[in-house]
mmCIF file of C-alpha atoms in Angstrom:
data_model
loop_
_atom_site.group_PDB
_atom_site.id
_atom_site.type_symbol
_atom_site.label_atom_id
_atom_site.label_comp_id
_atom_site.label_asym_id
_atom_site.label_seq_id
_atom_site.Cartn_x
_atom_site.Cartn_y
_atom_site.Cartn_z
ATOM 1 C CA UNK A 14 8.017 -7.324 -49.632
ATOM 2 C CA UNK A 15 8.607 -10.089 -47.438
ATOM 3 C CA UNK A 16 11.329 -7.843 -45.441
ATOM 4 C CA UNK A 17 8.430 -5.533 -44.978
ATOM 5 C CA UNK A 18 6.187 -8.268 -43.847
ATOM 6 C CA UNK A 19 8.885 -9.324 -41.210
ATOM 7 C CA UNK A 20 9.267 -5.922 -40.090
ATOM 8 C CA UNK A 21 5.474 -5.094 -39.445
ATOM 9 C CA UNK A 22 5.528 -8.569 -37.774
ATOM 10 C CA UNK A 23 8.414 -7.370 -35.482
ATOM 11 C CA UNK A 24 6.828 -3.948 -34.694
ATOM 12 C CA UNK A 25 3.504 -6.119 -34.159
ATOM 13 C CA UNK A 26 5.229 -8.394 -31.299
ATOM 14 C CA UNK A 27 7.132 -5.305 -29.913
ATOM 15 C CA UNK A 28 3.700 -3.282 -29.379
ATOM 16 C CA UNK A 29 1.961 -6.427 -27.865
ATOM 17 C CA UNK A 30 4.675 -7.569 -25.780
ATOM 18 C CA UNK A 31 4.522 -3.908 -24.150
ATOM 19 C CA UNK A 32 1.079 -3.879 -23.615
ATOM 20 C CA UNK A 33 0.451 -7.347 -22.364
ATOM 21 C CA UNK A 34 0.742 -7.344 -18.881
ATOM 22 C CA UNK A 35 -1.845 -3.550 -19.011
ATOM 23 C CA UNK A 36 -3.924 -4.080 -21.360
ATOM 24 C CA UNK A 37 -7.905 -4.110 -21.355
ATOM 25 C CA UNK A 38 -9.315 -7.321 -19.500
ATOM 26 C CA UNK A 39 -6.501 -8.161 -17.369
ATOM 27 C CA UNK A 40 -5.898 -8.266 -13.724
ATOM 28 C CA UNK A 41 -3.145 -7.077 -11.534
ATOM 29 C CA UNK A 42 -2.940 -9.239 -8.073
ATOM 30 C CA UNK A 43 -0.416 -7.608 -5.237
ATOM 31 C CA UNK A 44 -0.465 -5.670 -1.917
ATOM 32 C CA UNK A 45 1.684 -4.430 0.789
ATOM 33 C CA UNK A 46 3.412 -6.205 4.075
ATOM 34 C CA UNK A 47 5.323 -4.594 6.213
ATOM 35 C CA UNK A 48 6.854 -5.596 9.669
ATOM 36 C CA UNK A 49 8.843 -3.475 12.163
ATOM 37 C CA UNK A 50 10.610 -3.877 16.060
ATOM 38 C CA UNK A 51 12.293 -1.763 17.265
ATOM 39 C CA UNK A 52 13.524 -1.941 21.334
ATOM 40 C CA UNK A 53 14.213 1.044 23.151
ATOM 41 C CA UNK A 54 17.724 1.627 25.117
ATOM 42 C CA UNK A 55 16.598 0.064 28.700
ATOM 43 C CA UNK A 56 13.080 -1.831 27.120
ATOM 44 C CA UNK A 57 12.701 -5.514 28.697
ATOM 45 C CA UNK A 58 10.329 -5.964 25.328
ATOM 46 C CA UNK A 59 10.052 -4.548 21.554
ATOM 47 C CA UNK A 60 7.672 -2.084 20.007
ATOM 48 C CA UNK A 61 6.000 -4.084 16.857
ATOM 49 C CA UNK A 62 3.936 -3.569 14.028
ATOM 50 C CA UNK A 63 3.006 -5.417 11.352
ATOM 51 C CA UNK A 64 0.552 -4.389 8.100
ATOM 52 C CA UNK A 65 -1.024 -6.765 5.107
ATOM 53 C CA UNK A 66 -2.948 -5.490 2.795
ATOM 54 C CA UNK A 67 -3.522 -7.719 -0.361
ATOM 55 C CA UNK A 68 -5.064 -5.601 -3.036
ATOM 56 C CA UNK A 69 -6.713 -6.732 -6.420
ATOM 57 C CA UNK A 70 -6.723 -4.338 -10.028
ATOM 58 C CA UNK A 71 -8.708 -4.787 -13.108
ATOM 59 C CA UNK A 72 -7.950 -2.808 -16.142
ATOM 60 C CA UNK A 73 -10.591 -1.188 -17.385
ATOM 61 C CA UNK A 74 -8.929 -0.017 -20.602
ATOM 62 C CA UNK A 75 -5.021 -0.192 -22.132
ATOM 63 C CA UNK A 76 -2.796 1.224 -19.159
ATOM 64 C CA UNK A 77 -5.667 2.234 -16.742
ATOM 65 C CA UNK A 78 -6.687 -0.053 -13.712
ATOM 66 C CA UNK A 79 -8.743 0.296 -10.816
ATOM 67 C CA UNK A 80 -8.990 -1.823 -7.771
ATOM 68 C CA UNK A 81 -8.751 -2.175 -3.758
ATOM 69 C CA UNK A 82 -6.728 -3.528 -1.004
ATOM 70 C CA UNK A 83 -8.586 -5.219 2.181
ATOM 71 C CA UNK A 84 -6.329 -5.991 5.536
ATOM 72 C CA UNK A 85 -5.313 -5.571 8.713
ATOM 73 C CA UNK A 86 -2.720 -3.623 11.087
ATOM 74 C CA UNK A 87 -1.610 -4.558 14.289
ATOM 75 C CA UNK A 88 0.695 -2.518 16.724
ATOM 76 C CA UNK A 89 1.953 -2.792 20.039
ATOM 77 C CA UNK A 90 3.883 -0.475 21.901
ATOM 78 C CA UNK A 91 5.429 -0.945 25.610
ATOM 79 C CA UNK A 92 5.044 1.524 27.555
ATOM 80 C CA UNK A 93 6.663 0.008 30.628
ATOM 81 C CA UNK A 94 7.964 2.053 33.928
ATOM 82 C CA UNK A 95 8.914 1.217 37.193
ATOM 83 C CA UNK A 96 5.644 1.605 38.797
ATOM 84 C CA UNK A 97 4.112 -0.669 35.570
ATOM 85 C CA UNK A 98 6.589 -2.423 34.096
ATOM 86 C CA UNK A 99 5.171 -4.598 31.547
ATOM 87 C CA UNK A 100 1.679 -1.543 30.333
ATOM 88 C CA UNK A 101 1.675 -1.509 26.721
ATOM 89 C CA UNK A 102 -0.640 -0.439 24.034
ATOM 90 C CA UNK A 103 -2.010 -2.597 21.485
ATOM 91 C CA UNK A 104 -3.786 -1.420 18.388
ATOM 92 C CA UNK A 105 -5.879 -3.310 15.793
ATOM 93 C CA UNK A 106 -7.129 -1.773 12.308
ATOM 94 C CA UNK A 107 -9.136 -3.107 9.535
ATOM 95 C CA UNK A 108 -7.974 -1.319 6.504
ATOM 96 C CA UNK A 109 -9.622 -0.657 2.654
ATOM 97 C CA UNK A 110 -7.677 1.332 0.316
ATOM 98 C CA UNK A 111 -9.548 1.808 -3.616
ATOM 99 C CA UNK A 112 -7.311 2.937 -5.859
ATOM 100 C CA UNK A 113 -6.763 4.033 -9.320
ATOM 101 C CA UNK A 114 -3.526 3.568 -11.370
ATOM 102 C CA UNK A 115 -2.479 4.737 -14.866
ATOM 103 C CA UNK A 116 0.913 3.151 -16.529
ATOM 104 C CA UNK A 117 2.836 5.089 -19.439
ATOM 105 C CA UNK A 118 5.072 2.796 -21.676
ATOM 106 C CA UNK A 119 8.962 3.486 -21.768
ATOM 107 C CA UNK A 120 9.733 0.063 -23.611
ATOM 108 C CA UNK A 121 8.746 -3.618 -23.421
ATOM 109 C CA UNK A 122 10.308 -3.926 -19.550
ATOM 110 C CA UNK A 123 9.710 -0.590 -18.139
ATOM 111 C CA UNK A 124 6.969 1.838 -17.278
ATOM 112 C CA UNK A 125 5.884 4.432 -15.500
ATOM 113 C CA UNK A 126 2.544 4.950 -13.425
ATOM 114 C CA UNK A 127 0.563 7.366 -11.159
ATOM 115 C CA UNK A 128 -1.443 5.619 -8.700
ATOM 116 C CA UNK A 129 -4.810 7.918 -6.958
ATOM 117 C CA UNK A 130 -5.679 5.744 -3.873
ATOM 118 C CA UNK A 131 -7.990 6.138 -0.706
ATOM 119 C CA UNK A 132 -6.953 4.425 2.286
ATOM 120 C CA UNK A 133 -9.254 4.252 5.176
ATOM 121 C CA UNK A 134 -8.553 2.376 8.637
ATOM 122 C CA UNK A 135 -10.822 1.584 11.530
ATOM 123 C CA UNK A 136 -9.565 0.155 14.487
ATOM 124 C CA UNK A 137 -9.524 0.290 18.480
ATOM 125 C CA UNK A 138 -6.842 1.237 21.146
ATOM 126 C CA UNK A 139 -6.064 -0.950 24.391
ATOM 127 C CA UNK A 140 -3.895 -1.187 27.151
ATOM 128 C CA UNK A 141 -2.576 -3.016 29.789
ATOM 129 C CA UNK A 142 -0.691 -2.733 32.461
ATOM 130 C CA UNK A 143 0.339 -6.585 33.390
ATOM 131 C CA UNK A 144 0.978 -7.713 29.846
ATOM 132 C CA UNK A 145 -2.233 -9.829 29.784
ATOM 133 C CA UNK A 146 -5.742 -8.184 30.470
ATOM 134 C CA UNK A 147 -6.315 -5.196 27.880
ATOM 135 C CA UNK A 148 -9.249 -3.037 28.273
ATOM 136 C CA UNK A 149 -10.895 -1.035 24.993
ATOM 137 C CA UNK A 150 -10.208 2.595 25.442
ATOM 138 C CA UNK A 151 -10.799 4.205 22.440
ATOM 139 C CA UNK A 152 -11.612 3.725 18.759
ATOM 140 C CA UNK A 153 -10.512 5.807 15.680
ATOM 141 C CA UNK A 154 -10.934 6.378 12.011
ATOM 142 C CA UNK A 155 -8.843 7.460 9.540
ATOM 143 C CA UNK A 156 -9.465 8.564 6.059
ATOM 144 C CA UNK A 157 -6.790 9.447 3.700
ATOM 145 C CA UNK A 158 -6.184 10.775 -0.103
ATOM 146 C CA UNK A 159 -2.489 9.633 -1.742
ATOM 147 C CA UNK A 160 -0.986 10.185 -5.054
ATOM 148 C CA UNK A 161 1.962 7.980 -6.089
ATOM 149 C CA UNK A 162 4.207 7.832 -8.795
ATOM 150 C CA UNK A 163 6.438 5.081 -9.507
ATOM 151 C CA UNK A 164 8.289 2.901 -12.268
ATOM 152 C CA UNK A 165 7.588 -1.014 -12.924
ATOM 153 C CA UNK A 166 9.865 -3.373 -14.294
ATOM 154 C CA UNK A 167 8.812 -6.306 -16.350
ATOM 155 C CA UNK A 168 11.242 -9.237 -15.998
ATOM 156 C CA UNK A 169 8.208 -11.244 -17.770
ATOM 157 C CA UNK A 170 4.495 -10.662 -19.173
ATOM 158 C CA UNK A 171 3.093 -11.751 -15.843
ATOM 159 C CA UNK A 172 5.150 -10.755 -13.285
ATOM 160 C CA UNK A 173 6.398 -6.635 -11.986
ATOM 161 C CA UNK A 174 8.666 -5.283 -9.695
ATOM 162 C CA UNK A 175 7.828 -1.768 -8.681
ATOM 163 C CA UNK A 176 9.659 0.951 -7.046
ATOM 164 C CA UNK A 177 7.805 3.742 -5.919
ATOM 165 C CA UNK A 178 7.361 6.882 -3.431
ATOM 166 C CA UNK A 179 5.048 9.155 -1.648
ATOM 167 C CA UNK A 180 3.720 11.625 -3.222
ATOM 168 C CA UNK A 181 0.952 13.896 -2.009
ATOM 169 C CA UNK A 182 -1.249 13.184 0.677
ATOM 170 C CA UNK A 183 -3.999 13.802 2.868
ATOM 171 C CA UNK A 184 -5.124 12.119 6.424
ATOM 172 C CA UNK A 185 -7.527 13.005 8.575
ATOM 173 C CA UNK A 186 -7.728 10.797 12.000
ATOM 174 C CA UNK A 187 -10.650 11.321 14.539
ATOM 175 C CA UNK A 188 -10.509 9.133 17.704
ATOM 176 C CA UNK A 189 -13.540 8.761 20.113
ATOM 177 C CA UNK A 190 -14.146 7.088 23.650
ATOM 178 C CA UNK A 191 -16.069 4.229 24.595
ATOM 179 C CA UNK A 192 -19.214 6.289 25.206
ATOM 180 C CA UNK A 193 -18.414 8.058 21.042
ATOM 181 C CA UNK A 194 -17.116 10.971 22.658
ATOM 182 C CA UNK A 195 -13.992 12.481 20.192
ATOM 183 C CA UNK A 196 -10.992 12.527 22.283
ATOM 184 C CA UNK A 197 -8.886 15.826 21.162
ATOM 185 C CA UNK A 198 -10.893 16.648 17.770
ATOM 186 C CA UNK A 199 -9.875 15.752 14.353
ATOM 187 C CA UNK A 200 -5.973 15.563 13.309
ATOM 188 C CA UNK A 201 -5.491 16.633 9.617
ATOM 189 C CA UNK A 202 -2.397 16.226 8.131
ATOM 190 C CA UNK A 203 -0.738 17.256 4.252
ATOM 191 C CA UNK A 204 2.239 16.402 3.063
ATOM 192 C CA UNK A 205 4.258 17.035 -0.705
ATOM 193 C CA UNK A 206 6.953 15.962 -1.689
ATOM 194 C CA UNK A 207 8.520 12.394 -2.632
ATOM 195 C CA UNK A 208 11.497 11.109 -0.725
ATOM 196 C CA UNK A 209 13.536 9.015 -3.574
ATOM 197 C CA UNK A 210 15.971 7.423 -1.212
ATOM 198 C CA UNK A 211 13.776 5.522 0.716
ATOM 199 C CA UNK A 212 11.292 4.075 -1.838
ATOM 200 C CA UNK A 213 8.414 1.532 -1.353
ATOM 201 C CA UNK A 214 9.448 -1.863 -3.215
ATOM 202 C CA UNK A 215 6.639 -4.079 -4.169
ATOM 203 C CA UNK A 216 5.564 -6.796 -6.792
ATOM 204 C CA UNK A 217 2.276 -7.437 -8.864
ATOM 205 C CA UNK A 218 1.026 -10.629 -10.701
ATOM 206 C CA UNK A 219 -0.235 -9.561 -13.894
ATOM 207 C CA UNK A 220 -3.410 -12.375 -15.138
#
């Protein structure tokens, strides 16, 4: 009897421990940052861009959270030539991205989820061509649809590391003018397929 007792308290502590960072009532507390230059062979200056988006999940039941992301993208590209050398383009998005993410249990340190998310940006185009004046030229939109799968690992209840990849996706980008006028229609885009080799890292906060 009191082996069996010990055991059903062992299974007990097993099931909660893998549960306890996605179960019903908690929050998950991440996002994504991301930072690139690159210079061009023969470019006085780098290309940069750099993305935040903090993003917020509460799980609505065991294993299945929803939430958003709020941030902001900026770019800047050089587009410098002898006649102009220091014309660039600068870009500035606000970004929201709702999502929806489901985890399935492999143990107490691992698991696997699918994550349906909507990312939309809004932003604005200028240039330059002495390095300090920019002048609006355009504005876009873009509206996307993204399913992700990907594995978390637990080091501890409140804390994940997660690896994970593109899956599918949709994006459809529409730019317009100052006066609203679309500058060369809509561009829709779909991709499949999930490119394991180059994986997005990441980390959530589990409260």
């Amino acid at each position: 009897m009191k082996k069996l007792l010990l055991s059903l308290i062992a299974v007990s502590a097993l099931a909660f421990t893998t549960q306890a960072q996605t179960e019903k009532g908690k929050f998950m507390l991440g996002g994504d940052v991301e930072f690139n230059s690159t210079k061009e062979n023969g470019a006085s200056k780098s290309d940069t861009k750099f993305n935040i988006v903090p993003s917020v999940g509460y799980f609505i039941s065991d294993n299945f959270a929803i939430g958003t992301g709020v941030g902001f993208g900026f770019a800047k590209d050089q587009t410098a030539t002898t006649a102009t050398p220091n014309a660039a383009i600068k870009t500035q998005e606000f970004v929201v991205a709702p999502f929806a993410r489901y985890y399935k249990g492999i143990n107490e340190s691992f698991k696997f989820f699918g994550q349906l998310s909507v990312p939309m940006a809004f932003g604005n185009n200028k240039v330059t061509t002495d390095g300090d004046n920019y002048t609006k030229v355009s504005k876009y939109n873009n509206v996307g649809v993204a399913l992700s799968p990907g594995f978390a690992f637990f080091p501890s209840k409140k804390f994940g590391i997660e690896f994970s990849v593109q899956g599918i996706s949709y994006n459809n980008d529409s730019v317009k003018d100052n006066n609203g006028t679309k500058i060369g229609g809509s561009d829709k885009s779909f991709n499949i397929g999930a490119n394991f080799f180059a994986p997005k890292i990441g980390v959530q906060f589990y409260l």
